[in-house]
Amino acid sequence: MLSNKYRGNITAAFSADLCQAGMTVVPNLLLRYYKKMGLLDSEMMLIIQLLRLRSEEKVYMPSAATLAECLSCTENEIEQMLSSLQERKMLAVSPYFDWLTNQVKKGYDLEPLFEKLSDFWACARIKEIEVIKRAINHELKQEEQKQNLGELYHTFESEIGRPLSPIEAEKIGQWVEAVGALLVREALRRAVLMGKINFRYMDAIILEWQKNNLRTLADVDRYEMAFQNRRAQPAKKRLPVTGEVAPEVKRKKEIIESLYMN
């Protein structure tokens, strides 16, 4: 029966009961991760009802019949869910002390559930930190690349004695992506030494390095040394595959034979 204070104002009466009944606190982390933890929606609702009965009615181990009144499940289904949660280490039955009756009673313990939740939270935090680190490192790397590219532009402008055109600046950026800023500087140095400070000459150098997958100065040195060694080796005369004598060898043989015959 409504009190005289709220009689005729059902909204006010509902608001009063709403506040007096209190609230059931469900951690947002649990709502976020329960599916990943392998909990079904029905199991999650069962856990919420266990939390509500504990906080509102001080019932720590409600029967399947009591829970069936709160859920759209049969008593048998609820017993199966409770058993499954215990087997999966998400629910336990533990003793607790009832201060009202000064007795030790048994009740459903959700500590195992929150322990598993903490594991999922920790894994998610580690992944989040790794993503943040990668993002920061990527940003720092981009800033460093921009700074290095700016310095490279300045070096080119100093050598050619004028500002770079947009097309030239874009070309330098393409070179950096192809072989790296260090080799682009080396190509510029070689062009200066040869007195051929033009982009076509440097493009030919960098294209050669790119084709041979050269990324460092050491790679370039080894490549050029191998090239010089190949050039220094004398050319070998190749005989026909059929085993026939080469013409010059045959001619020498004929000359020698004619000397002995005379």
PDB file of C-alpha atoms in Angstrom:
ATOM      1  CA  MET A   1       0.000   0.000   0.000  1.00  0.00           C
ATOM      2  CA  LEU A   2       1.326   3.437  -0.912  1.00  0.00           C
ATOM      3  CA  SER A   3       1.973   5.880   1.896  1.00  0.00           C
ATOM      4  CA  ASN A   4      -0.049   9.089   2.067  1.00  0.00           C
ATOM      5  CA  LYS A   5       3.067  10.966   0.994  1.00  0.00           C
ATOM      6  CA  TYR A   6       3.206   9.235  -2.429  1.00  0.00           C
ATOM      7  CA  ARG A   7      -0.500   8.374  -2.895  1.00  0.00           C
ATOM      8  CA  GLY A   8      -1.692   9.533  -6.306  1.00  0.00           C
ATOM      9  CA  ASN A   9       1.908   9.931  -7.599  1.00  0.00           C
ATOM     10  CA  ILE A  10       3.026   6.548  -8.863  1.00  0.00           C
ATOM     11  CA  THR A  11       6.207   7.982 -10.427  1.00  0.00           C
ATOM     12  CA  ALA A  12       7.400   9.332  -7.088  1.00  0.00           C
ATOM     13  CA  ALA A  13       6.609   6.011  -5.376  1.00  0.00           C
ATOM     14  CA  PHE A  14       8.545   4.090  -8.008  1.00  0.00           C
ATOM     15  CA  SER A  15      11.516   6.440  -7.656  1.00  0.00           C
ATOM     16  CA  ALA A  16      11.552   5.966  -3.906  1.00  0.00           C
ATOM     17  CA  ASP A  17      11.499   2.172  -4.182  1.00  0.00           C
ATOM     18  CA  LEU A  18      14.128   2.320  -6.911  1.00  0.00           C
ATOM     19  CA  CYS A  19      16.523   4.123  -4.598  1.00  0.00           C
ATOM     20  CA  GLN A  20      15.685   1.998  -1.563  1.00  0.00           C
ATOM     21  CA  ALA A  21      16.211  -1.249  -3.452  1.00  0.00           C
ATOM     22  CA  GLY A  22      19.756  -0.189  -4.239  1.00  0.00           C
ATOM     23  CA  MET A  23      21.909  -1.037  -7.232  1.00  0.00           C
ATOM     24  CA  THR A  24      23.763  -4.149  -8.337  1.00  0.00           C
ATOM     25  CA  VAL A  25      27.261  -3.272  -9.417  1.00  0.00           C
ATOM     26  CA  VAL A  26      28.452  -5.243 -12.441  1.00  0.00           C
ATOM     27  CA  PRO A  27      32.048  -4.476 -13.452  1.00  0.00           C
ATOM     28  CA  ASN A  28      32.310  -3.113 -16.964  1.00  0.00           C
ATOM     29  CA  LEU A  29      35.389  -5.261 -17.528  1.00  0.00           C
ATOM     30  CA  LEU A  30      33.273  -8.341 -16.882  1.00  0.00           C
ATOM     31  CA  LEU A  31      30.645  -7.157 -19.358  1.00  0.00           C
ATOM     32  CA  ARG A  32      33.417  -6.441 -21.875  1.00  0.00           C
ATOM     33  CA  TYR A  33      35.276  -9.752 -21.610  1.00  0.00           C
ATOM     34  CA  TYR A  34      32.722 -12.357 -20.522  1.00  0.00           C
ATOM     35  CA  LYS A  35      32.224 -13.600 -24.087  1.00  0.00           C
ATOM     36  CA  LYS A  36      35.978 -13.983 -24.613  1.00  0.00           C
ATOM     37  CA  MET A  37      36.134 -15.851 -21.304  1.00  0.00           C
ATOM     38  CA  GLY A  38      33.749 -18.433 -22.746  1.00  0.00           C
ATOM     39  CA  LEU A  39      30.642 -17.387 -20.806  1.00  0.00           C
ATOM     40  CA  LEU A  40      27.241 -17.654 -22.449  1.00  0.00           C
ATOM     41  CA  ASP A  41      24.680 -14.876 -22.170  1.00  0.00           C
ATOM     42  CA  SER A  42      22.549 -17.095 -19.917  1.00  0.00           C
ATOM     43  CA  GLU A  43      25.553 -17.760 -17.655  1.00  0.00           C
ATOM     44  CA  MET A  44      26.310 -14.055 -17.495  1.00  0.00           C
ATOM     45  CA  MET A  45      22.725 -13.319 -16.420  1.00  0.00           C
ATOM     46  CA  LEU A  46      23.029 -16.042 -13.780  1.00  0.00           C
ATOM     47  CA  ILE A  47      26.164 -14.375 -12.412  1.00  0.00           C
ATOM     48  CA  ILE A  48      24.412 -10.992 -12.350  1.00  0.00           C
ATOM     49  CA  GLN A  49      21.546 -12.513 -10.353  1.00  0.00           C
ATOM     50  CA  LEU A  50      24.018 -14.049  -7.917  1.00  0.00           C
ATOM     51  CA  LEU A  51      25.541 -10.599  -7.437  1.00  0.00           C
ATOM     52  CA  ARG A  52      22.105  -9.036  -6.943  1.00  0.00           C
ATOM     53  CA  LEU A  53      20.907 -11.604  -4.424  1.00  0.00           C
ATOM     54  CA  ARG A  54      24.154 -11.225  -2.484  1.00  0.00           C
ATOM     55  CA  SER A  55      24.037  -7.426  -2.336  1.00  0.00           C
ATOM     56  CA  GLU A  56      20.281  -6.856  -2.041  1.00  0.00           C
ATOM     57  CA  GLU A  57      18.924  -9.837  -0.113  1.00  0.00           C
ATOM     58  CA  LYS A  58      22.123 -11.107   1.530  1.00  0.00           C
ATOM     59  CA  VAL A  59      21.479 -14.533   0.048  1.00  0.00           C
ATOM     60  CA  TYR A  60      24.876 -16.072  -0.618  1.00  0.00           C
ATOM     61  CA  MET A  61      23.810 -19.499  -1.863  1.00  0.00           C
ATOM     62  CA  PRO A  62      20.412 -19.226  -3.515  1.00  0.00           C
ATOM     63  CA  SER A  63      18.641 -22.395  -4.553  1.00  0.00           C
ATOM     64  CA  ALA A  64      17.953 -23.304  -8.158  1.00  0.00           C
ATOM     65  CA  ALA A  65      14.262 -22.593  -7.484  1.00  0.00           C
ATOM     66  CA  THR A  66      15.072 -19.061  -6.265  1.00  0.00           C
ATOM     67  CA  LEU A  67      17.233 -18.379  -9.314  1.00  0.00           C
ATOM     68  CA  ALA A  68      14.592 -19.826 -11.645  1.00  0.00           C
ATOM     69  CA  GLU A  69      12.205 -17.117 -10.466  1.00  0.00           C
ATOM     70  CA  CYS A  70      14.696 -14.486 -11.707  1.00  0.00           C
ATOM     71  CA  LEU A  71      15.750 -16.124 -14.961  1.00  0.00           C
ATOM     72  CA  SER A  72      14.036 -17.565 -18.003  1.00  0.00           C
ATOM     73  CA  CYS A  73      15.573 -20.986 -17.271  1.00  0.00           C
ATOM     74  CA  THR A  74      14.379 -24.150 -15.620  1.00  0.00           C
ATOM     75  CA  GLU A  75      15.794 -25.343 -12.318  1.00  0.00           C
ATOM     76  CA  ASN A  76      17.537 -28.172 -14.125  1.00  0.00           C
ATOM     77  CA  GLU A  77      19.202 -25.746 -16.560  1.00  0.00           C
ATOM     78  CA  ILE A  78      20.324 -23.541 -13.682  1.00  0.00           C
ATOM     79  CA  GLU A  79      21.834 -26.495 -11.817  1.00  0.00           C
ATOM     80  CA  GLN A  80      23.698 -27.477 -14.981  1.00  0.00           C
ATOM     81  CA  MET A  81      25.036 -23.933 -15.415  1.00  0.00           C
ATOM     82  CA  LEU A  82      26.152 -23.743 -11.782  1.00  0.00           C
ATOM     83  CA  SER A  83      27.918 -27.102 -12.111  1.00  0.00           C
ATOM     84  CA  SER A  84      29.562 -26.051 -15.388  1.00  0.00           C
ATOM     85  CA  LEU A  85      30.812 -22.773 -13.893  1.00  0.00           C
ATOM     86  CA  GLN A  86      32.393 -24.661 -10.999  1.00  0.00           C
ATOM     87  CA  GLU A  87      34.039 -27.191 -13.315  1.00  0.00           C
ATOM     88  CA  ARG A  88      35.504 -24.352 -15.413  1.00  0.00           C
ATOM     89  CA  LYS A  89      36.903 -22.670 -12.294  1.00  0.00           C
ATOM     90  CA  MET A  90      34.654 -19.611 -12.587  1.00  0.00           C
ATOM     91  CA  LEU A  91      32.587 -20.267  -9.505  1.00  0.00           C
ATOM     92  CA  ALA A  92      33.311 -21.897  -6.166  1.00  0.00           C
ATOM     93  CA  VAL A  93      31.485 -22.735  -2.971  1.00  0.00           C
ATOM     94  CA  SER A  94      33.274 -21.254   0.046  1.00  0.00           C
ATOM     95  CA  PRO A  95      32.514 -20.795   3.714  1.00  0.00           C
ATOM     96  CA  TYR A  96      31.747 -17.291   4.976  1.00  0.00           C
ATOM     97  CA  PHE A  97      30.854 -15.781   8.331  1.00  0.00           C
ATOM     98  CA  ASP A  98      27.329 -14.401   8.735  1.00  0.00           C
ATOM     99  CA  TRP A  99      27.595 -11.484  11.155  1.00  0.00           C
ATOM    100  CA  LEU A 100      23.826 -11.375  11.654  1.00  0.00           C
ATOM    101  CA  THR A 101      23.568 -14.921  12.923  1.00  0.00           C
ATOM    102  CA  ASN A 102      27.207 -15.334  14.043  1.00  0.00           C
ATOM    103  CA  GLN A 103      27.358 -18.525  12.034  1.00  0.00           C
ATOM    104  CA  VAL A 104      29.629 -19.932   9.353  1.00  0.00           C
ATOM    105  CA  LYS A 105      27.680 -20.674   6.212  1.00  0.00           C
ATOM    106  CA  LYS A 106      28.440 -21.691   2.649  1.00  0.00           C
ATOM    107  CA  GLY A 107      27.943 -19.423  -0.325  1.00  0.00           C
ATOM    108  CA  TYR A 108      28.802 -19.013  -3.968  1.00  0.00           C
ATOM    109  CA  ASP A 109      32.206 -17.416  -4.349  1.00  0.00           C
ATOM    110  CA  LEU A 110      32.932 -15.393  -7.519  1.00  0.00           C
ATOM    111  CA  GLU A 111      36.611 -14.862  -6.750  1.00  0.00           C
ATOM    112  CA  PRO A 112      37.730 -17.495  -9.329  1.00  0.00           C
ATOM    113  CA  LEU A 113      35.720 -15.633 -11.963  1.00  0.00           C
ATOM    114  CA  PHE A 114      37.462 -12.345 -11.190  1.00  0.00           C
ATOM    115  CA  GLU A 115      40.850 -14.059 -11.171  1.00  0.00           C
ATOM    116  CA  LYS A 116      40.228 -15.239 -14.734  1.00  0.00           C
ATOM    117  CA  LEU A 117      38.932 -11.794 -15.603  1.00  0.00           C
ATOM    118  CA  SER A 118      42.173 -10.264 -14.321  1.00  0.00           C
ATOM    119  CA  ASP A 119      44.144 -12.566 -16.635  1.00  0.00           C
ATOM    120  CA  PHE A 120      42.142 -11.404 -19.649  1.00  0.00           C
ATOM    121  CA  TRP A 121      42.514  -7.798 -18.548  1.00  0.00           C
ATOM    122  CA  ALA A 122      46.298  -8.221 -18.191  1.00  0.00           C
ATOM    123  CA  CYS A 123      46.610  -9.778 -21.663  1.00  0.00           C
ATOM    124  CA  ALA A 124      44.497  -7.008 -23.148  1.00  0.00           C
ATOM    125  CA  ARG A 125      46.605  -4.360 -21.406  1.00  0.00           C
ATOM    126  CA  ILE A 126      49.833  -5.916 -22.704  1.00  0.00           C
ATOM    127  CA  LYS A 127      48.454  -5.891 -26.259  1.00  0.00           C
ATOM    128  CA  GLU A 128      47.258  -2.325 -25.798  1.00  0.00           C
ATOM    129  CA  ILE A 129      50.682  -1.233 -24.556  1.00  0.00           C
ATOM    130  CA  GLU A 130      52.351  -2.977 -27.514  1.00  0.00           C
ATOM    131  CA  VAL A 131      50.012  -1.204 -29.949  1.00  0.00           C
ATOM    132  CA  ILE A 132      50.750   2.136 -28.277  1.00  0.00           C
ATOM    133  CA  LYS A 133      54.498   1.477 -28.404  1.00  0.00           C
ATOM    134  CA  ARG A 134      54.330   0.542 -32.091  1.00  0.00           C
ATOM    135  CA  ALA A 135      52.310   3.659 -32.828  1.00  0.00           C
ATOM    136  CA  ILE A 136      54.773   5.860 -30.935  1.00  0.00           C
ATOM    137  CA  ASN A 137      57.790   4.217 -32.566  1.00  0.00           C
ATOM    138  CA  HIS A 138      56.176   4.575 -35.985  1.00  0.00           C
ATOM    139  CA  GLU A 139      55.501   8.248 -35.346  1.00  0.00           C
ATOM    140  CA  LEU A 140      59.047   8.820 -34.088  1.00  0.00           C
ATOM    141  CA  LYS A 141      60.451   6.981 -37.096  1.00  0.00           C
ATOM    142  CA  GLN A 142      58.368   9.104 -39.445  1.00  0.00           C
ATOM    143  CA  GLU A 143      59.540  12.276 -37.713  1.00  0.00           C
ATOM    144  CA  GLU A 144      63.140  11.083 -37.956  1.00  0.00           C
ATOM    145  CA  GLN A 145      62.689  10.260 -41.646  1.00  0.00           C
ATOM    146  CA  LYS A 146      61.198  13.689 -42.284  1.00  0.00           C
ATOM    147  CA  GLN A 147      64.124  15.321 -40.491  1.00  0.00           C
ATOM    148  CA  ASN A 148      66.680  13.229 -42.396  1.00  0.00           C
ATOM    149  CA  LEU A 149      64.897  13.958 -45.680  1.00  0.00           C
ATOM    150  CA  GLY A 150      64.927  17.675 -44.891  1.00  0.00           C
ATOM    151  CA  GLU A 151      68.657  17.548 -44.217  1.00  0.00           C
ATOM    152  CA  LEU A 152      69.153  15.613 -47.470  1.00  0.00           C
ATOM    153  CA  TYR A 153      67.224  18.258 -49.401  1.00  0.00           C
ATOM    154  CA  HIS A 154      69.457  20.936 -47.880  1.00  0.00           C
ATOM    155  CA  THR A 155      72.593  18.981 -48.892  1.00  0.00           C
ATOM    156  CA  PHE A 156      71.382  18.672 -52.478  1.00  0.00           C
ATOM    157  CA  GLU A 157      70.535  22.361 -52.649  1.00  0.00           C
ATOM    158  CA  SER A 158      73.986  23.246 -51.335  1.00  0.00           C
ATOM    159  CA  GLU A 159      75.674  21.100 -54.000  1.00  0.00           C
ATOM    160  CA  ILE A 160      73.578  22.196 -56.978  1.00  0.00           C
ATOM    161  CA  GLY A 161      73.486  25.813 -55.820  1.00  0.00           C
ATOM    162  CA  ARG A 162      69.738  26.357 -56.072  1.00  0.00           C
ATOM    163  CA  PRO A 163      66.458  25.283 -54.458  1.00  0.00           C
ATOM    164  CA  LEU A 164      65.056  21.918 -55.461  1.00  0.00           C
ATOM    165  CA  SER A 165      62.045  21.754 -57.730  1.00  0.00           C
ATOM    166  CA  PRO A 166      59.025  19.762 -56.527  1.00  0.00           C
ATOM    167  CA  ILE A 167      59.816  17.033 -59.082  1.00  0.00           C
ATOM    168  CA  GLU A 168      63.434  16.804 -57.862  1.00  0.00           C
ATOM    169  CA  ALA A 169      62.322  16.650 -54.228  1.00  0.00           C
ATOM    170  CA  GLU A 170      59.893  13.854 -55.094  1.00  0.00           C
ATOM    171  CA  LYS A 171      62.653  11.988 -56.944  1.00  0.00           C
ATOM    172  CA  ILE A 172      64.959  12.178 -53.922  1.00  0.00           C
ATOM    173  CA  GLY A 173      62.148  10.781 -51.774  1.00  0.00           C
ATOM    174  CA  GLN A 174      61.777   7.855 -54.189  1.00  0.00           C
ATOM    175  CA  TRP A 175      65.519   7.193 -54.009  1.00  0.00           C
ATOM    176  CA  VAL A 176      65.412   7.157 -50.207  1.00  0.00           C
ATOM    177  CA  GLU A 177      62.591   4.602 -50.274  1.00  0.00           C
ATOM    178  CA  ALA A 178      64.529   2.481 -52.773  1.00  0.00           C
ATOM    179  CA  VAL A 179      68.012   2.331 -51.196  1.00  0.00           C
ATOM    180  CA  GLY A 180      67.975   4.514 -48.074  1.00  0.00           C
ATOM    181  CA  ALA A 181      69.234   8.021 -47.321  1.00  0.00           C
ATOM    182  CA  LEU A 182      72.838   6.887 -46.753  1.00  0.00           C
ATOM    183  CA  LEU A 183      73.273   5.526 -50.287  1.00  0.00           C
ATOM    184  CA  VAL A 184      71.513   8.564 -51.756  1.00  0.00           C
ATOM    185  CA  ARG A 185      74.157  10.728 -50.092  1.00  0.00           C
ATOM    186  CA  GLU A 186      76.842   8.423 -51.492  1.00  0.00           C
ATOM    187  CA  ALA A 187      75.394   8.738 -54.992  1.00  0.00           C
ATOM    188  CA  LEU A 188      75.452  12.526 -54.635  1.00  0.00           C
ATOM    189  CA  ARG A 189      79.061  12.405 -53.399  1.00  0.00           C
ATOM    190  CA  ARG A 190      80.120  10.354 -56.420  1.00  0.00           C
ATOM    191  CA  ALA A 191      78.290  12.665 -58.787  1.00  0.00           C
ATOM    192  CA  VAL A 192      80.115  15.652 -57.269  1.00  0.00           C
ATOM    193  CA  LEU A 193      83.496  13.921 -57.590  1.00  0.00           C
ATOM    194  CA  MET A 194      82.789  13.073 -61.230  1.00  0.00           C
ATOM    195  CA  GLY A 195      81.535  16.582 -61.938  1.00  0.00           C
ATOM    196  CA  LYS A 196      78.180  15.173 -63.066  1.00  0.00           C
ATOM    197  CA  ILE A 197      75.734  16.730 -60.638  1.00  0.00           C
ATOM    198  CA  ASN A 198      72.595  15.844 -62.518  1.00  0.00           C
ATOM    199  CA  PHE A 199      69.655  13.710 -61.522  1.00  0.00           C
ATOM    200  CA  ARG A 200      69.878  11.399 -64.531  1.00  0.00           C
ATOM    201  CA  TYR A 201      73.420  10.341 -63.616  1.00  0.00           C
ATOM    202  CA  MET A 202      72.518   9.761 -59.957  1.00  0.00           C
ATOM    203  CA  ASP A 203      69.355   7.909 -60.957  1.00  0.00           C
ATOM    204  CA  ALA A 204      71.461   5.462 -63.003  1.00  0.00           C
ATOM    205  CA  ILE A 205      73.747   4.824 -60.001  1.00  0.00           C
ATOM    206  CA  ILE A 206      70.875   4.265 -57.600  1.00  0.00           C
ATOM    207  CA  LEU A 207      69.001   2.072 -60.083  1.00  0.00           C
ATOM    208  CA  GLU A 208      72.064  -0.187 -60.354  1.00  0.00           C
ATOM    209  CA  TRP A 209      72.309  -0.466 -56.569  1.00  0.00           C
ATOM    210  CA  GLN A 210      68.591  -1.139 -56.269  1.00  0.00           C
ATOM    211  CA  LYS A 211      68.700  -3.917 -58.894  1.00  0.00           C
ATOM    212  CA  ASN A 212      71.471  -5.648 -56.943  1.00  0.00           C
ATOM    213  CA  ASN A 213      69.722  -5.167 -53.585  1.00  0.00           C
ATOM    214  CA  LEU A 214      72.488  -3.018 -52.106  1.00  0.00           C
ATOM    215  CA  ARG A 215      71.439  -1.240 -48.907  1.00  0.00           C
ATOM    216  CA  THR A 216      74.695  -0.243 -47.182  1.00  0.00           C
ATOM    217  CA  LEU A 217      78.068   1.217 -48.120  1.00  0.00           C
ATOM    218  CA  ALA A 218      79.647  -2.135 -47.292  1.00  0.00           C
ATOM    219  CA  ASP A 219      77.304  -3.793 -49.811  1.00  0.00           C
ATOM    220  CA  VAL A 220      78.396  -1.276 -52.451  1.00  0.00           C
ATOM    221  CA  ASP A 221      82.090  -1.834 -51.696  1.00  0.00           C
ATOM    222  CA  ARG A 222      81.747  -5.630 -51.975  1.00  0.00           C
ATOM    223  CA  TYR A 223      79.751  -5.328 -55.201  1.00  0.00           C
ATOM    224  CA  GLU A 224      82.312  -3.023 -56.826  1.00  0.00           C
ATOM    225  CA  MET A 225      85.236  -5.166 -55.680  1.00  0.00           C
ATOM    226  CA  ALA A 226      83.628  -8.252 -57.200  1.00  0.00           C
ATOM    227  CA  PHE A 227      83.009  -6.311 -60.419  1.00  0.00           C
ATOM    228  CA  GLN A 228      86.653  -5.199 -60.602  1.00  0.00           C
ATOM    229  CA  ASN A 229      87.852  -8.770 -59.986  1.00  0.00           C
ATOM    230  CA  ARG A 230      85.729 -10.042 -62.850  1.00  0.00           C
ATOM    231  CA  ARG A 231      87.136  -7.403 -65.176  1.00  0.00           C
ATOM    232  CA  ALA A 232      90.733  -8.197 -64.136  1.00  0.00           C
ATOM    233  CA  GLN A 233      90.420 -11.901 -65.041  1.00  0.00           C
ATOM    234  CA  PRO A 234      91.696 -12.736 -68.601  1.00  0.00           C
ATOM    235  CA  ALA A 235      89.053 -13.810 -71.057  1.00  0.00           C
ATOM    236  CA  LYS A 236      89.107 -17.569 -71.601  1.00  0.00           C
ATOM    237  CA  LYS A 237      88.845 -18.986 -75.083  1.00  0.00           C
ATOM    238  CA  ARG A 238      85.842 -21.234 -75.336  1.00  0.00           C
ATOM    239  CA  LEU A 239      86.019 -24.325 -77.542  1.00  0.00           C
ATOM    240  CA  PRO A 240      82.993 -25.452 -79.468  1.00  0.00           C
ATOM    241  CA  VAL A 241      80.743 -27.819 -77.594  1.00  0.00           C
ATOM    242  CA  THR A 242      81.235 -30.457 -80.356  1.00  0.00           C
ATOM    243  CA  GLY A 243      84.930 -30.827 -79.409  1.00  0.00           C
ATOM    244  CA  GLU A 244      86.228 -29.369 -82.673  1.00  0.00           C
ATOM    245  CA  VAL A 245      89.585 -27.556 -82.622  1.00  0.00           C
ATOM    246  CA  ALA A 246      89.395 -23.801 -82.665  1.00  0.00           C
ATOM    247  CA  PRO A 247      90.524 -22.226 -85.991  1.00  0.00           C
ATOM    248  CA  GLU A 248      93.565 -20.444 -84.519  1.00  0.00           C
ATOM    249  CA  VAL A 249      94.731 -23.645 -82.796  1.00  0.00           C
ATOM    250  CA  LYS A 250      94.265 -25.612 -85.998  1.00  0.00           C
ATOM    251  CA  ARG A 251      96.287 -23.008 -87.952  1.00  0.00           C
ATOM    252  CA  LYS A 252      99.194 -23.209 -85.492  1.00  0.00           C
ATOM    253  CA  LYS A 253      99.190 -26.986 -85.769  1.00  0.00           C
ATOM    254  CA  GLU A 254      99.382 -26.822 -89.566  1.00  0.00           C
ATOM    255  CA  ILE A 255     102.340 -24.400 -89.447  1.00  0.00           C
ATOM    256  CA  ILE A 256     104.262 -26.675 -87.059  1.00  0.00           C
ATOM    257  CA  GLU A 257     103.604 -29.739 -89.246  1.00  0.00           C
ATOM    258  CA  SER A 258     104.812 -27.911 -92.390  1.00  0.00           C
ATOM    259  CA  LEU A 259     108.096 -27.027 -90.679  1.00  0.00           C
ATOM    260  CA  TYR A 260     108.839 -30.667 -89.893  1.00  0.00           C
ATOM    261  CA  MET A 261     107.820 -31.853 -93.318  1.00  0.00           C
ATOM    262  CA  ASN A 262     110.307 -29.468 -95.020  1.00  0.00           C
TER     263      ASN A 262
END
